[in-house]
């Protein structure tokens, strides 16, 4: 899988800023609240075992992917990760396109509960669960 193939399959890329940029371009497909997020695992996300994606890269991706889902549920981006857990079930490999379709579990006034599976094709790599805190914004004058 490469960038040209992803574009042909209806994916759009988003270049992350700050720490998110280290993961590489984030790929999006679908509309808000039904969006799938992906990234191409490359050597820059690898670990000391040749051909393997570092678990920290998968954790970062889970935070980004579920965060997109939480922002979709909120209708904005004024939130922060309060808790995130990941259960690894298989290793990711460099060259794989890894995806997550975030699922809203529950939303309260202050918290958004999300979950999702990180997959490489039909293979599940990890399950993720997280809570996002809605930020109180200062009142405009």
CSV table of C-alpha atoms in Angstrom, one decimal:
chain,number,residue,atom,x,y,z
A,1,UNK,CA,0.0,0.0,0.0
A,2,UNK,CA,1.3,3.5,-0.9
A,3,UNK,CA,0.0,7.0,-0.9
A,4,UNK,CA,-1.1,6.9,-4.5
A,5,UNK,CA,-3.2,3.7,-3.9
A,6,UNK,CA,-4.8,5.2,-0.8
A,7,UNK,CA,-5.8,8.3,-2.7
A,8,UNK,CA,-7.3,6.1,-5.5
A,9,UNK,CA,-9.2,4.2,-2.8
A,10,UNK,CA,-10.8,7.4,-1.5
A,11,UNK,CA,-8.5,8.3,1.4
A,12,UNK,CA,-7.3,11.9,2.1
A,13,UNK,CA,-4.1,12.7,4.0
A,14,UNK,CA,-3.6,15.1,6.8
A,15,UNK,CA,-0.2,16.1,7.9
A,16,UNK,CA,0.0,16.2,11.7
A,17,UNK,CA,1.7,19.0,13.7
A,18,UNK,CA,4.0,18.6,16.7
A,19,UNK,CA,4.4,15.1,18.1
A,20,UNK,CA,1.6,13.8,15.9
A,21,UNK,CA,3.8,14.7,12.8
A,22,UNK,CA,6.3,12.0,13.9
A,23,UNK,CA,3.7,9.3,13.0
A,24,UNK,CA,3.7,10.5,9.4
A,25,UNK,CA,0.6,11.5,7.4
A,26,UNK,CA,-2.7,10.5,8.9
A,27,UNK,CA,-5.2,9.1,6.4
A,28,UNK,CA,-9.0,9.7,6.7
A,29,UNK,CA,-11.9,8.2,4.9
A,30,UNK,CA,-15.6,8.7,5.6
A,31,UNK,CA,-17.7,11.4,7.2
A,32,UNK,CA,-17.7,12.6,10.8
A,33,UNK,CA,-19.1,10.0,13.2
A,34,UNK,CA,-18.4,7.3,10.6
A,35,UNK,CA,-14.8,8.0,9.9
A,36,UNK,CA,-11.9,5.5,9.5
A,37,UNK,CA,-8.4,6.8,10.3
A,38,UNK,CA,-5.2,5.1,9.1
A,39,UNK,CA,-1.4,5.4,8.9
A,40,UNK,CA,1.3,3.7,6.8
A,41,UNK,CA,3.7,1.9,9.1
A,42,UNK,CA,7.2,2.6,8.0
A,43,UNK,CA,10.7,2.2,9.4
A,44,UNK,CA,10.4,5.5,11.3
A,45,UNK,CA,7.8,3.8,13.5
A,46,UNK,CA,9.8,0.7,13.8
A,47,UNK,CA,11.5,-0.8,16.9
A,48,UNK,CA,14.7,-2.7,17.4
A,49,UNK,CA,13.1,-5.9,15.9
A,50,UNK,CA,13.5,-5.4,12.1
A,51,UNK,CA,10.2,-5.2,10.3
A,52,UNK,CA,8.1,-4.5,13.5
A,53,UNK,CA,6.1,-1.4,14.4
A,54,UNK,CA,6.9,0.0,17.8
A,55,UNK,CA,4.1,-0.4,20.4
A,56,UNK,CA,4.4,3.3,21.2
A,57,UNK,CA,3.6,4.2,17.6
A,58,UNK,CA,0.4,2.1,17.9
A,59,UNK,CA,-0.4,3.8,21.2
A,60,UNK,CA,0.1,7.2,19.6
A,61,UNK,CA,-2.1,6.2,16.6
A,62,UNK,CA,-4.8,4.9,19.0
A,63,UNK,CA,-4.8,8.3,20.8
A,64,UNK,CA,-5.1,10.1,17.5
A,65,UNK,CA,-7.7,7.9,15.9
A,66,UNK,CA,-10.0,7.8,19.0
A,67,UNK,CA,-9.4,11.5,19.5
A,68,UNK,CA,-10.8,12.1,16.0
A,69,UNK,CA,-13.9,10.1,17.0
A,70,UNK,CA,-14.2,12.1,20.2
A,71,UNK,CA,-13.9,15.4,18.4
A,72,UNK,CA,-16.5,14.2,15.9
A,73,UNK,CA,-18.9,13.3,18.8
A,74,UNK,CA,-18.3,16.7,20.4
A,75,UNK,CA,-18.5,18.6,17.1
A,76,UNK,CA,-15.2,20.4,17.8
A,77,UNK,CA,-11.7,19.9,19.0
A,78,UNK,CA,-11.8,21.3,22.5
A,79,UNK,CA,-10.9,18.2,24.4
A,80,UNK,CA,-8.0,16.3,25.8
A,81,UNK,CA,-7.2,12.6,26.5
A,82,UNK,CA,-8.0,11.8,30.1
A,83,UNK,CA,-7.3,8.1,29.9
A,84,UNK,CA,-6.2,5.6,27.2
A,85,UNK,CA,-5.5,1.9,27.4
A,86,UNK,CA,-4.4,-0.4,24.7
A,87,UNK,CA,-4.5,-4.2,24.6
A,88,UNK,CA,-2.0,-5.6,22.1
A,89,UNK,CA,-3.0,-8.8,20.5
A,90,UNK,CA,-0.5,-8.9,17.5
A,91,UNK,CA,2.4,-7.0,16.2
A,92,UNK,CA,2.3,-4.5,13.4
A,93,UNK,CA,4.8,-4.8,10.5
A,94,UNK,CA,6.5,-2.1,8.5
A,95,UNK,CA,4.8,-1.5,5.2
A,96,UNK,CA,1.3,-2.3,6.6
A,97,UNK,CA,-1.6,0.2,6.5
A,98,UNK,CA,-3.0,0.3,10.0
A,99,UNK,CA,-6.6,1.5,10.5
A,100,UNK,CA,-9.0,2.3,13.3
A,101,UNK,CA,-12.7,3.1,13.1
A,102,UNK,CA,-13.5,4.9,16.4
A,103,UNK,CA,-16.8,4.0,18.1
A,104,UNK,CA,-18.6,6.4,20.5
A,105,UNK,CA,-19.5,4.4,23.7
A,106,UNK,CA,-21.1,7.2,25.7
A,107,UNK,CA,-21.0,11.0,25.9
A,108,UNK,CA,-21.8,13.0,29.0
A,109,UNK,CA,-21.5,16.8,29.4
A,110,UNK,CA,-17.8,16.6,30.4
A,111,UNK,CA,-16.6,13.2,29.2
A,112,UNK,CA,-16.6,11.2,25.9
A,113,UNK,CA,-15.9,7.5,26.0
A,114,UNK,CA,-14.5,5.9,22.9
A,115,UNK,CA,-13.3,2.5,21.7
A,116,UNK,CA,-11.9,0.9,18.6
A,117,UNK,CA,-9.8,-1.8,17.1
A,118,UNK,CA,-6.5,-1.2,15.4
A,119,UNK,CA,-6.2,-3.4,12.3
A,120,UNK,CA,-3.9,-4.2,9.5
A,121,UNK,CA,-6.2,-5.6,6.8
A,122,UNK,CA,-8.3,-8.3,8.5
A,123,UNK,CA,-5.7,-8.8,11.3
A,124,UNK,CA,-6.5,-7.1,14.7
A,125,UNK,CA,-3.4,-5.6,16.3
A,126,UNK,CA,-4.9,-4.1,19.4
A,127,UNK,CA,-8.1,-2.9,21.0
A,128,UNK,CA,-8.2,0.6,22.5
A,129,UNK,CA,-10.5,2.3,25.0
A,130,UNK,CA,-10.3,5.9,26.1
A,131,UNK,CA,-11.9,8.8,27.8
A,132,UNK,CA,-11.7,12.4,26.6
A,133,UNK,CA,-12.4,15.4,28.8
A,134,UNK,CA,-14.3,18.3,27.2
A,135,UNK,CA,-12.5,21.5,28.0
A,136,UNK,CA,-14.3,24.5,29.5
A,137,UNK,CA,-13.5,27.4,27.2
A,138,UNK,CA,-13.4,31.0,28.5
A,139,UNK,CA,-16.4,33.0,27.7
A,140,UNK,CA,-16.1,35.4,24.8
A,141,UNK,CA,-16.5,39.1,25.5
